[in-house]
GROMACS .gro file of C-alpha atoms in nm:
model
  451
    1MET     CA    1  -0.747  -2.638   1.619
    2ALA     CA    2  -0.752  -2.332   1.395
    3GLN     CA    3  -0.699  -2.004   1.571
    4HIS     CA    4  -0.962  -1.740   1.522
    5PHE     CA    5  -0.975  -1.362   1.523
    6CYS     CA    6  -1.283  -1.161   1.611
    7LEU     CA    7  -1.344  -0.786   1.613
    8ALA     CA    8  -1.571  -0.813   1.916
    9SER     CA    9  -1.268  -0.903   2.131
   10CYS     CA   10  -1.076  -0.587   2.029
   11ASP     CA   11  -1.094  -0.270   2.240
   12VAL     CA   12  -0.956  -0.039   1.973
   13VAL     CA   13  -1.006  -0.043   1.594
   14GLY     CA   14  -0.761   0.166   1.390
   15PHE     CA   15  -0.760   0.250   1.020
   16ASP     CA   16  -0.523   0.377   0.760
   17LEU     CA   17  -0.699   0.613   0.517
   18ASP     CA   18  -0.564   0.595   0.159
   19HIS     CA   19  -0.652   0.266  -0.014
   20THR     CA   20  -0.801   0.137   0.312
   21LEU     CA   21  -1.103   0.337   0.428
   22CYS     CA   22  -1.075   0.548   0.114
   23ARG     CA   23  -1.083   0.344  -0.206
   24TYR     CA   24  -0.952   0.507  -0.523
   25ASN     CA   25  -1.062   0.465  -0.883
   26LEU     CA   26  -0.725   0.312  -0.967
   27PRO     CA   27  -0.710   0.359  -1.346
   28GLU     CA   28  -0.777   0.732  -1.293
   29SER     CA   29  -0.564   0.789  -0.983
   30ALA     CA   30  -0.267   0.589  -1.119
   31LEU     CA   31  -0.256   0.798  -1.436
   32LEU     CA   32  -0.276   1.119  -1.232
   33ILE     CA   33   0.014   1.010  -1.009
   34TYR     CA   34   0.219   0.902  -1.311
   35ASN     CA   35   0.160   1.235  -1.486
   36SER     CA   36   0.239   1.439  -1.176
   37PHE     CA   37   0.587   1.281  -1.162
   38ALA     CA   38   0.651   1.258  -1.537
   39GLN     CA   39   0.573   1.624  -1.603
   40PHE     CA   40   0.811   1.731  -1.328
   41LEU     CA   41   1.092   1.513  -1.468
   42VAL     CA   42   1.042   1.641  -1.823
   43LYS     CA   43   0.982   2.009  -1.747
   44GLU     CA   44   1.208   2.061  -1.446
   45LYS     CA   45   1.482   1.801  -1.497
   46GLY     CA   46   1.505   1.773  -1.876
   47TYR     CA   47   1.405   1.409  -1.918
   48ASP     CA   48   1.281   1.270  -2.251
   49LYS     CA   49   0.932   1.390  -2.354
   50GLU     CA   50   0.843   1.029  -2.442
   51LEU     CA   51   0.779   0.979  -2.071
   52LEU     CA   52   0.465   1.191  -2.101
   53THR     CA   53   0.294   0.940  -2.331
   54VAL     CA   54   0.161   0.631  -2.158
   55THR     CA   55  -0.070   0.372  -2.318
   56PRO     CA   56  -0.324   0.146  -2.144
   57GLU     CA   57  -0.100  -0.153  -2.227
   58ASP     CA   58   0.197   0.002  -2.043
   59TRP     CA   59   0.024  -0.048  -1.709
   60ASP     CA   60   0.069  -0.425  -1.726
   61PHE     CA   61   0.424  -0.364  -1.604
   62CYS     CA   62   0.291  -0.257  -1.264
   63SER     CA   63   0.278  -0.528  -1.002
   64LYS     CA   64   0.303  -0.500  -0.626
   65GLY     CA   65   0.603  -0.670  -0.467
   66LEU     CA   66   0.871  -0.555  -0.714
   67ALA     CA   67   1.203  -0.412  -0.601
   68LEU     CA   68   1.399  -0.158  -0.804
   69ASP     CA   69   1.778  -0.181  -0.777
   70LEU     CA   70   1.861   0.189  -0.784
   71GLU     CA   71   2.213   0.138  -0.918
   72ASP     CA   72   2.162  -0.089  -1.217
   73GLY     CA   73   1.798  -0.010  -1.307
   74HIS     CA   74   1.683  -0.370  -1.264
   75PHE     CA   75   1.336  -0.455  -1.132
   76ILE     CA   76   1.314  -0.791  -0.955
   77LYS     CA   77   1.052  -1.023  -0.812
   78LEU     CA   78   1.167  -1.226  -0.512
   79ALA     CA   79   1.084  -1.577  -0.397
   80ASP     CA   80   1.019  -1.637  -0.028
   81ASN     CA   81   1.380  -1.751   0.017
   82GLY     CA   82   1.528  -1.434  -0.135
   83THR     CA   83   1.618  -1.572  -0.478
   84VAL     CA   84   1.514  -1.384  -0.791
   85LEU     CA   85   1.214  -1.525  -0.981
   86ARG     CA   86   1.188  -1.270  -1.262
   87ALA     CA   87   1.377  -0.953  -1.350
   88SER     CA   88   1.374  -0.672  -1.603
   89HIS     CA   89   1.610  -0.396  -1.707
   90GLY     CA   90   1.374  -0.101  -1.721
   91THR     CA   91   1.061  -0.244  -1.886
   92LYS     CA   92   1.257  -0.511  -2.083
   93MET     CA   93   1.217  -0.852  -1.923
   94MET     CA   94   1.530  -1.066  -1.886
   95ALA     CA   95   1.536  -1.396  -2.072
   96PRO     CA   96   1.579  -1.704  -1.847
   97GLU     CA   97   1.946  -1.747  -1.943
   98VAL     CA   98   2.024  -1.380  -1.870
   99LEU     CA   99   1.840  -1.406  -1.539
  100ALA     CA  100   2.042  -1.716  -1.446
  101GLU     CA  101   2.366  -1.541  -1.536
  102GLN     CA  102   2.278  -1.223  -1.342
  103TYR     CA  103   2.129  -1.379  -1.029
  104GLY     CA  104   2.172  -1.758  -1.033
  105ARG     CA  105   1.995  -1.943  -0.753
  106LYS     CA  106   2.147  -1.744  -0.471
  107GLU     CA  107   1.988  -1.479  -0.249
  108TRP     CA  108   1.957  -1.133  -0.397
  109LYS     CA  109   2.251  -0.922  -0.277
  110HIS     CA  110   2.029  -0.694  -0.063
  111PHE     CA  111   1.813  -0.969   0.084
  112ILE     CA  112   1.806  -1.016   0.460
  113SER     CA  113   1.655  -1.345   0.566
  114ASP     CA  114   1.426  -1.183   0.824
  115THR     CA  115   1.118  -1.101   0.617
  116GLY     CA  116   1.103  -0.765   0.791
  117MET     CA  117   1.395  -0.631   0.586
  118ALA     CA  118   1.372  -0.263   0.503
  119SER     CA  119   1.147  -0.172   0.214
  120ARG     CA  120   1.341   0.143   0.144
  121SER     CA  121   1.713   0.204   0.147
  122GLY     CA  122   1.966   0.402  -0.049
  123LYS     CA  123   2.025   0.096  -0.270
  124TYR     CA  124   1.675  -0.028  -0.358
  125TYR     CA  125   1.306   0.056  -0.338
  126PHE     CA  126   1.017  -0.187  -0.286
  127TYR     CA  127   0.682  -0.113  -0.446
  128ASP     CA  128   0.407  -0.226  -0.213
  129ASN     CA  129   0.114   0.016  -0.249
  130TYR     CA  130  -0.090   0.191  -0.517
  131PHE     CA  131   0.058   0.535  -0.453
  132ASP     CA  132   0.402   0.395  -0.531
  133LEU     CA  133   0.317   0.169  -0.826
  134PRO     CA  134   0.277   0.436  -1.098
  135GLY     CA  135   0.633   0.539  -1.004
  136ALA     CA  136   0.752   0.186  -1.088
  137LEU     CA  137   0.630   0.225  -1.446
  138LEU     CA  138   0.782   0.573  -1.469
  139CYS     CA  139   1.121   0.462  -1.330
  140ALA     CA  140   1.129   0.163  -1.565
  141ARG     CA  141   1.066   0.393  -1.861
  142VAL     CA  142   1.335   0.635  -1.736
  143VAL     CA  143   1.580   0.342  -1.735
  144ASP     CA  144   1.470   0.251  -2.091
  145SER     CA  145   1.527   0.610  -2.205
  146LEU     CA  146   1.869   0.651  -2.040
  147THR     CA  147   1.985   0.311  -2.168
  148LYS     CA  148   1.872   0.382  -2.524
  149ASN     CA  149   1.990   0.744  -2.547
  150ASN     CA  150   2.301   0.745  -2.328
  151GLY     CA  151   2.395   0.377  -2.307
  152GLN     CA  152   2.399   0.409  -1.928
  153LYS     CA  153   2.488   0.110  -1.713
  154THR     CA  154   2.461   0.275  -1.371
  155PHE     CA  155   2.189   0.520  -1.279
  156ASP     CA  156   2.144   0.821  -1.054
  157PHE     CA  157   1.793   0.933  -1.153
  158TRP     CA  158   1.642   0.847  -0.813
  159LYS     CA  159   1.723   1.188  -0.665
  160ASP     CA  160   1.511   1.345  -0.940
  161VAL     CA  161   1.221   1.106  -0.867
  162VAL     CA  162   1.243   1.201  -0.498
  163ALA     CA  163   1.233   1.569  -0.601
  164ALA     CA  164   0.918   1.498  -0.807
  165ILE     CA  165   0.755   1.327  -0.508
  166GLN     CA  166   0.853   1.617  -0.282
  167HIS     CA  167   0.718   1.874  -0.528
  168ASN     CA  168   0.379   1.705  -0.554
  169TYR     CA  169   0.330   1.571  -0.201
  170LYS     CA  170   0.514   1.799   0.042
  171VAL     CA  171   0.309   1.901   0.347
  172SER     CA  172   0.238   2.249   0.210
  173ALA     CA  173   0.145   2.134  -0.145
  174PHE     CA  174  -0.229   2.101  -0.079
  175LYS     CA  175  -0.258   2.449   0.069
  176GLU     CA  176  -0.032   2.606  -0.194
  177ASN     CA  177  -0.212   2.425  -0.478
  178CYS     CA  178   0.133   2.319  -0.588
  179GLY     CA  179   0.217   2.034  -0.828
  180ILE     CA  180  -0.040   1.845  -1.032
  181TYR     CA  181  -0.184   1.588  -0.792
  182PHE     CA  182  -0.365   1.789  -0.521
  183PRO     CA  183  -0.513   2.060  -0.746
  184GLU     CA  184  -0.663   1.790  -0.970
  185VAL     CA  185  -0.815   1.581  -0.685
  186LYS     CA  186  -0.956   1.900  -0.530
  187ARG     CA  187  -1.108   1.998  -0.865
  188ASP     CA  188  -1.287   1.668  -0.922
  189PRO     CA  189  -1.271   1.429  -0.623
  190GLY     CA  190  -1.548   1.210  -0.762
  191ARG     CA  191  -1.327   1.116  -1.055
  192TYR     CA  192  -1.062   0.965  -0.828
  193LEU     CA  193  -1.240   0.854  -0.509
  194TYR     CA  194  -1.520   0.609  -0.432
  195SER     CA  195  -1.756   0.710  -0.152
  196CYS     CA  196  -1.782   0.456   0.129
  197PRO     CA  197  -2.095   0.244   0.078
  198GLU     CA  198  -2.368   0.273   0.341
  199SER     CA  199  -2.272  -0.071   0.473
  200VAL     CA  200  -1.926   0.060   0.574
  201LYS     CA  201  -2.065   0.376   0.736
  202LYS     CA  202  -2.313   0.166   0.936
  203TRP     CA  203  -2.037  -0.075   1.035
  204LEU     CA  204  -1.818   0.208   1.168
  205GLN     CA  205  -2.115   0.334   1.371
  206GLN     CA  206  -2.180  -0.022   1.492
  207LEU     CA  207  -1.820  -0.046   1.617
  208LYS     CA  208  -1.865   0.282   1.806
  209ASN     CA  209  -2.198   0.171   1.951
  210ALA     CA  210  -2.028  -0.147   2.072
  211GLY     CA  211  -1.790   0.069   2.278
  212LYS     CA  212  -1.486   0.037   2.053
  213ILE     CA  213  -1.237   0.325   2.035
  214LEU     CA  214  -1.193   0.422   1.669
  215LEU     CA  215  -0.862   0.558   1.537
  216LEU     CA  216  -0.764   0.706   1.203
  217ILE     CA  217  -0.387   0.702   1.149
  218THR     CA  218  -0.275   0.834   0.811
  219SER     CA  219   0.048   0.968   0.663
  220SER     CA  220  -0.162   1.213   0.460
  221HIS     CA  221  -0.157   1.570   0.591
  222SER     CA  222  -0.465   1.704   0.774
  223ASP     CA  223  -0.603   1.916   0.486
  224TYR     CA  224  -0.596   1.628   0.235
  225CYS     CA  225  -0.729   1.390   0.502
  226ARG     CA  226  -1.027   1.620   0.557
  227LEU     CA  227  -1.103   1.640   0.183
  228LEU     CA  228  -1.095   1.260   0.151
  229CYS     CA  229  -1.304   1.192   0.461
  230GLU     CA  230  -1.570   1.450   0.377
  231HIS     CA  231  -1.601   1.300   0.029
  232ILE     CA  232  -1.613   0.935   0.132
  233LEU     CA  233  -1.792   0.956   0.471
  234GLY     CA  234  -1.968   1.295   0.479
  235ASN     CA  235  -1.913   1.623   0.664
  236ASP     CA  236  -1.973   1.467   1.006
  237PHE     CA  237  -1.696   1.206   0.959
  238ALA     CA  238  -1.503   1.336   1.263
  239ASP     CA  239  -1.784   1.213   1.492
  240LEU     CA  240  -1.692   0.855   1.402
  241PHE     CA  241  -1.332   0.872   1.526
  242ASP     CA  242  -1.210   0.924   1.881
  243ILE     CA  243  -0.857   1.003   1.766
  244VAL     CA  244  -0.739   1.124   1.424
  245ILE     CA  245  -0.363   1.128   1.356
  246THR     CA  246  -0.244   1.286   1.031
  247ASN     CA  247   0.107   1.323   0.884
  248ALA     CA  248   0.187   1.012   1.088
  249LEU     CA  249   0.501   0.945   0.882
  250LYS     CA  250   0.458   0.569   0.900
  251PRO     CA  251   0.638   0.334   0.951
  252GLY     CA  252   0.829   0.571   1.184
  253PHE     CA  253   0.508   0.622   1.382
  254PHE     CA  254   0.548   0.264   1.505
  255SER     CA  255   0.927   0.228   1.510
  256HIS     CA  256   1.045   0.565   1.647
  257SER     CA  257   1.066   0.656   2.015
  258PRO     CA  258   0.843   0.931   2.162
  259SER     CA  259   1.138   1.171   2.179
  260GLN     CA  260   1.213   1.118   1.808
  261ARG     CA  261   0.853   1.165   1.697
  262PRO     CA  262   0.635   1.358   1.947
  263PHE     CA  263   0.270   1.437   1.881
  264ARG     CA  264   0.182   1.790   1.772
  265THR     CA  265  -0.144   1.979   1.787
  266LEU     CA  266  -0.284   2.150   1.477
  267GLU     CA  267  -0.421   2.499   1.416
  268ASN     CA  268  -0.558   2.572   1.069
  269ASP     CA  269  -0.368   2.264   0.949
  270GLU     CA  270  -0.037   2.406   1.075
  271GLU     CA  271   0.158   2.190   1.319
  272GLN     CA  272   0.213   2.345   1.662
  273GLU     CA  273   0.449   2.269   1.949
  274ALA     CA  274   0.553   1.916   2.047
  275LEU     CA  275   0.350   1.751   2.323
  276PRO     CA  276   0.529   1.574   2.612
  277SER     CA  277   0.253   1.309   2.613
  278LEU     CA  278  -0.092   1.240   2.470
  279ASP     CA  279  -0.354   1.321   2.733
  280LYS     CA  280  -0.690   1.324   2.558
  281PRO     CA  281  -0.868   1.218   2.238
  282GLY     CA  282  -0.866   1.461   1.948
  283TRP     CA  283  -0.698   1.547   1.618
  284TYR     CA  284  -0.316   1.537   1.615
  285SER     CA  285  -0.020   1.533   1.378
  286GLN     CA  286   0.292   1.309   1.364
  287GLY     CA  287   0.335   1.122   1.694
  288ASN     CA  288   0.428   0.770   1.799
  289ALA     CA  289   0.256   0.444   1.889
  290ALA     CA  290   0.399   0.435   2.244
  291HIS     CA  291   0.233   0.759   2.358
  292LEU     CA  292  -0.087   0.660   2.177
  293TYR     CA  293  -0.097   0.326   2.360
  294GLU     CA  294  -0.059   0.501   2.697
  295LEU     CA  295  -0.368   0.710   2.616
  296LEU     CA  296  -0.558   0.398   2.502
  297LYS     CA  297  -0.483   0.236   2.840
  298LYS     CA  298  -0.640   0.535   3.014
  299MET     CA  299  -0.940   0.546   2.781
  300THR     CA  300  -1.017   0.173   2.813
  301GLY     CA  301  -0.915   0.135   3.177
  302LYS     CA  302  -0.721  -0.178   3.072
  303PRO     CA  303  -0.350  -0.246   3.127
  304GLU     CA  304  -0.319  -0.406   2.780
  305PRO     CA  305  -0.600  -0.294   2.548
  306LYS     CA  306  -0.626  -0.507   2.235
  307VAL     CA  307  -0.578  -0.305   1.915
  308VAL     CA  308  -0.646  -0.407   1.554
  309TYR     CA  309  -0.518  -0.193   1.267
  310PHE     CA  310  -0.644  -0.200   0.906
  311GLY     CA  311  -0.399  -0.094   0.633
  312ASP     CA  312  -0.296  -0.157   0.273
  313SER     CA  313   0.084  -0.123   0.292
  314MET     CA  314   0.296  -0.405   0.430
  315HIS     CA  315   0.587  -0.162   0.474
  316SER     CA  316   0.403   0.128   0.639
  317ASP     CA  317   0.106  -0.038   0.811
  318ILE     CA  318   0.108  -0.412   0.861
  319PHE     CA  319   0.469  -0.505   0.935
  320PRO     CA  320   0.540  -0.215   1.176
  321ALA     CA  321   0.206  -0.238   1.360
  322ARG     CA  322   0.264  -0.611   1.421
  323HIS     CA  323   0.643  -0.606   1.470
  324TYR     CA  324   0.685  -0.297   1.690
  325SER     CA  325   0.342  -0.264   1.859
  326ASN     CA  326   0.219  -0.626   1.852
  327TRP     CA  327  -0.121  -0.513   1.724
  328GLU     CA  328  -0.355  -0.738   1.530
  329THR     CA  329  -0.342  -0.640   1.162
  330VAL     CA  330  -0.593  -0.661   0.877
  331LEU     CA  331  -0.433  -0.625   0.534
  332ILE     CA  332  -0.647  -0.465   0.262
  333LEU     CA  333  -0.536  -0.663  -0.043
  334GLU     CA  334  -0.717  -0.560  -0.360
  335GLU     CA  335  -0.532  -0.837  -0.548
  336LEU     CA  336  -0.796  -1.065  -0.394
  337ARG     CA  337  -1.052  -0.881  -0.608
  338GLY     CA  338  -0.860  -0.919  -0.930
  339ASP     CA  339  -0.759  -1.283  -0.949
  340ARG     CA  340  -1.101  -1.443  -0.997
  341ASP     CA  341  -1.141  -1.522  -1.369
  342GLY     CA  342  -0.918  -1.222  -1.437
  343LYS     CA  343  -1.224  -0.998  -1.410
  344PRO     CA  344  -1.205  -0.707  -1.170
  345GLU     CA  345  -1.498  -0.687  -0.932
  346GLU     CA  346  -1.754  -0.433  -1.047
  347SER     CA  347  -1.764  -0.148  -0.800
  348GLU     CA  348  -1.857   0.160  -0.995
  349PRO     CA  349  -2.226   0.247  -1.011
  350LEU     CA  350  -2.371   0.194  -1.357
  351GLU     CA  351  -2.482   0.554  -1.390
  352LYS     CA  352  -2.115   0.662  -1.376
  353LYS     CA  353  -2.017   0.438  -1.665
  354GLY     CA  354  -1.916   0.624  -1.975
  355LYS     CA  355  -1.848   0.946  -1.790
  356TYR     CA  356  -1.476   0.930  -1.872
  357GLU     CA  357  -1.457   0.751  -2.202
  358GLY     CA  358  -1.147   0.640  -2.387
  359PRO     CA  359  -0.919   0.339  -2.345
  360LYS     CA  360  -0.852   0.280  -1.978
  361ALA     CA  361  -0.559   0.129  -1.796
  362LYS     CA  362  -0.638  -0.197  -1.622
  363PRO     CA  363  -0.687  -0.166  -1.245
  364LEU     CA  364  -0.350  -0.220  -1.080
  365TYR     CA  365  -0.478  -0.511  -0.871
  366THR     CA  366  -0.542  -0.735  -1.173
  367LEU     CA  367  -0.288  -0.997  -1.276
  368SER     CA  368   0.022  -0.867  -1.457
  369LYS     CA  369   0.104  -1.076  -1.764
  370THR     CA  370   0.460  -0.943  -1.740
  371TRP     CA  371   0.528  -1.041  -1.378
  372GLY     CA  372   0.280  -1.322  -1.314
  373SER     CA  373   0.104  -1.389  -0.986
  374PHE     CA  374   0.167  -1.172  -0.681
  375PHE     CA  375   0.141  -1.485  -0.464
  376ILE     CA  376   0.333  -1.766  -0.638
  377ASP     CA  377   0.565  -1.816  -0.932
  378SER     CA  378   0.766  -2.090  -1.098
  379VAL     CA  379   1.137  -2.151  -1.070
  380SER     CA  380   1.275  -2.282  -1.398
  381GLY     CA  381   1.383  -2.641  -1.361
  382LEU     CA  382   1.722  -2.764  -1.475
  383GLU     CA  383   1.727  -2.958  -1.799
  384ASN     CA  384   1.488  -3.256  -1.797
  385THR     CA  385   1.326  -3.145  -1.469
  386GLU     CA  386   0.992  -2.981  -1.417
  387ASP     CA  387   0.949  -2.622  -1.311
  388SER     CA  388   0.858  -2.595  -0.944
  389LEU     CA  389   0.616  -2.344  -0.794
  390VAL     CA  390   0.722  -2.136  -0.495
  391TYR     CA  391   0.569  -1.866  -0.278
  392THR     CA  392   0.676  -1.510  -0.344
  393TRP     CA  393   0.843  -1.301  -0.075
  394SER     CA  394   0.533  -1.078  -0.073
  395CYS     CA  395   0.306  -1.376  -0.010
  396LYS     CA  396   0.525  -1.496   0.277
  397ARG     CA  397   0.510  -1.154   0.442
  398ILE     CA  398   0.130  -1.152   0.424
  399SER     CA  399   0.100  -1.476   0.620
  400THR     CA  400   0.378  -1.374   0.861
  401TYR     CA  401   0.256  -1.028   0.963
  402SER     CA  402  -0.118  -1.009   0.885
  403THR     CA  403  -0.387  -1.148   1.114
  404ILE     CA  404  -0.621  -1.172   0.814
  405ALA     CA  405  -0.628  -1.029   0.459
  406ILE     CA  406  -0.943  -0.896   0.288
  407PRO     CA  407  -1.010  -0.730  -0.052
  408SER     CA  408  -1.185  -0.428   0.105
  409ILE     CA  409  -1.358  -0.320   0.425
  410GLU     CA  410  -1.685  -0.358   0.238
  411ALA     CA  411  -1.617  -0.734   0.224
  412ILE     CA  412  -1.667  -0.768   0.603
  413ALA     CA  413  -1.896  -0.472   0.682
  414GLU     CA  414  -2.215  -0.678   0.698
  415LEU     CA  415  -2.076  -0.955   0.917
  416PRO     CA  416  -2.161  -0.959   1.289
  417LEU     CA  417  -1.882  -0.815   1.505
  418ASP     CA  418  -1.838  -1.153   1.676
  419TYR     CA  419  -1.774  -1.331   1.344
  420LYS     CA  420  -1.476  -1.563   1.388
  421PHE     CA  421  -1.218  -1.527   1.110
  422THR     CA  422  -0.957  -1.798   1.058
  423ARG     CA  423  -0.627  -1.621   1.115
  424PHE     CA  424  -0.294  -1.673   0.942
  425SER     CA  425  -0.085  -1.917   1.141
  426SER     CA  426   0.243  -2.093   1.080
  427ASN     CA  427   0.083  -2.429   1.154
  428SER     CA  428  -0.224  -2.391   0.932
  429SER     CA  429  -0.281  -2.396   0.557
  430LYS     CA  430  -0.128  -2.116   0.350
  431THR     CA  431  -0.479  -2.031   0.233
  432ALA     CA  432  -0.606  -1.969   0.587
  433GLY     CA  433  -0.636  -1.602   0.677
  434TYR     CA  434  -0.775  -1.480   0.346
  435TYR     CA  435  -1.140  -1.371   0.359
  436PRO     CA  436  -1.389  -1.425   0.193
  437TYR     CA  437  -1.176  -1.662  -0.014
  438PRO     CA  438  -0.808  -1.727  -0.075
  439PRO     CA  439  -0.639  -1.622  -0.400
  440LEU     CA  440  -0.735  -1.865  -0.673
  441VAL     CA  441  -0.371  -1.949  -0.750
  442LEU     CA  442  -0.314  -2.054  -0.389
  443SER     CA  443  -0.631  -2.264  -0.378
  444ASN     CA  444  -0.525  -2.441  -0.697
  445ASN     CA  445  -0.170  -2.504  -0.575
  446GLU     CA  446  -0.204  -2.594  -0.207
  447LYS     CA  447   0.114  -2.802  -0.195
  448LEU     CA  448   0.391  -2.571  -0.307
  449THR     CA  449   0.764  -2.589  -0.265
  450THR     CA  450   0.865  -2.404   0.050
  451LYS     CA  451   1.221  -2.310   0.114
   0.00000   0.00000   0.00000
């Protein structure tokens, strides 16, 4: 019998903010993120000015689930067994024979068979969310530039990319109006953010009325969090949440011990002294899941309150919440919006159309012609044999660590709280767990090769 998951049986409902509760206008926000990094690299680090010019077609390179090998500048897409399905050097895709020579049919050198392998290390970087993805295009173009101009074979540009991230996103950047990203979002939030529809606001209130404890756990700092929430939910947004945790530094929030990552109070968005424990609901910074769970026990009066957490990043939200805290997890997977007929779901009100004219990048959740499906791909057959389809490593992680996957919170906001979702399970179909429908490519290829 299929297992089911139901919100009514949860005591606590937690949310990530960026790309979860707060949906971004991706063509606009991706370009802003790209520019914020590119301008820093060109102006501060002396990189080629060509990086500043990006065309709508360039965005096809972006696809979630890619890994960048920081030493050789190769981007790779992994199969569920750790072998390499496609690869590029910078933006230049490798021909099948070059791919076979470079990687063969063996596991990628950094692959660890447990699908919980690190997403970030000193040797590689996995791109698994929409804040990261514009950086994939930028890094690929940096590799192109260094290869063409300097003939480089090994690369050390990553430290400069980290400096660009730090410059634009450091904790003090919002307050100091530093970098390009925060000043621009502050200036015109409606260009980059979608307000939550009424259905989602009512649903959050419905959860509260049903006695659920509502959490907001975001790695964004408190000042940016407030800007986002006021824009998407209104000035009284704080009334919806029992506990708000900002600068949570996920995935460390889940994996670190209380002594490594204590909670801190905030005054005027400045972090104060470390707290020995978490005693009452409120607004906090940093922290750890262990101390939070102790408070949730007190608040619910239950020895093991059941928590569900909604998030968009496998690395920061879904894997650590399931693996370290054993919470139920709902993955926000916008790729489910973009694979039906190749047409992105219409979400922008008609009256906003035409406000920002000019050729637009495709939304990042639509299918990449360069990299193929996020969920499955083909392994080239040997001579006289057919190609075989396999699941990607990203697809395997979804079914391993998510309870269910949905395209947006809006997709479930009008369902009754006792609606029974079919959950992902190792003994059910690979298409189970996706709501309201599985990815088209999985539906069409139910019987795939599994390694």
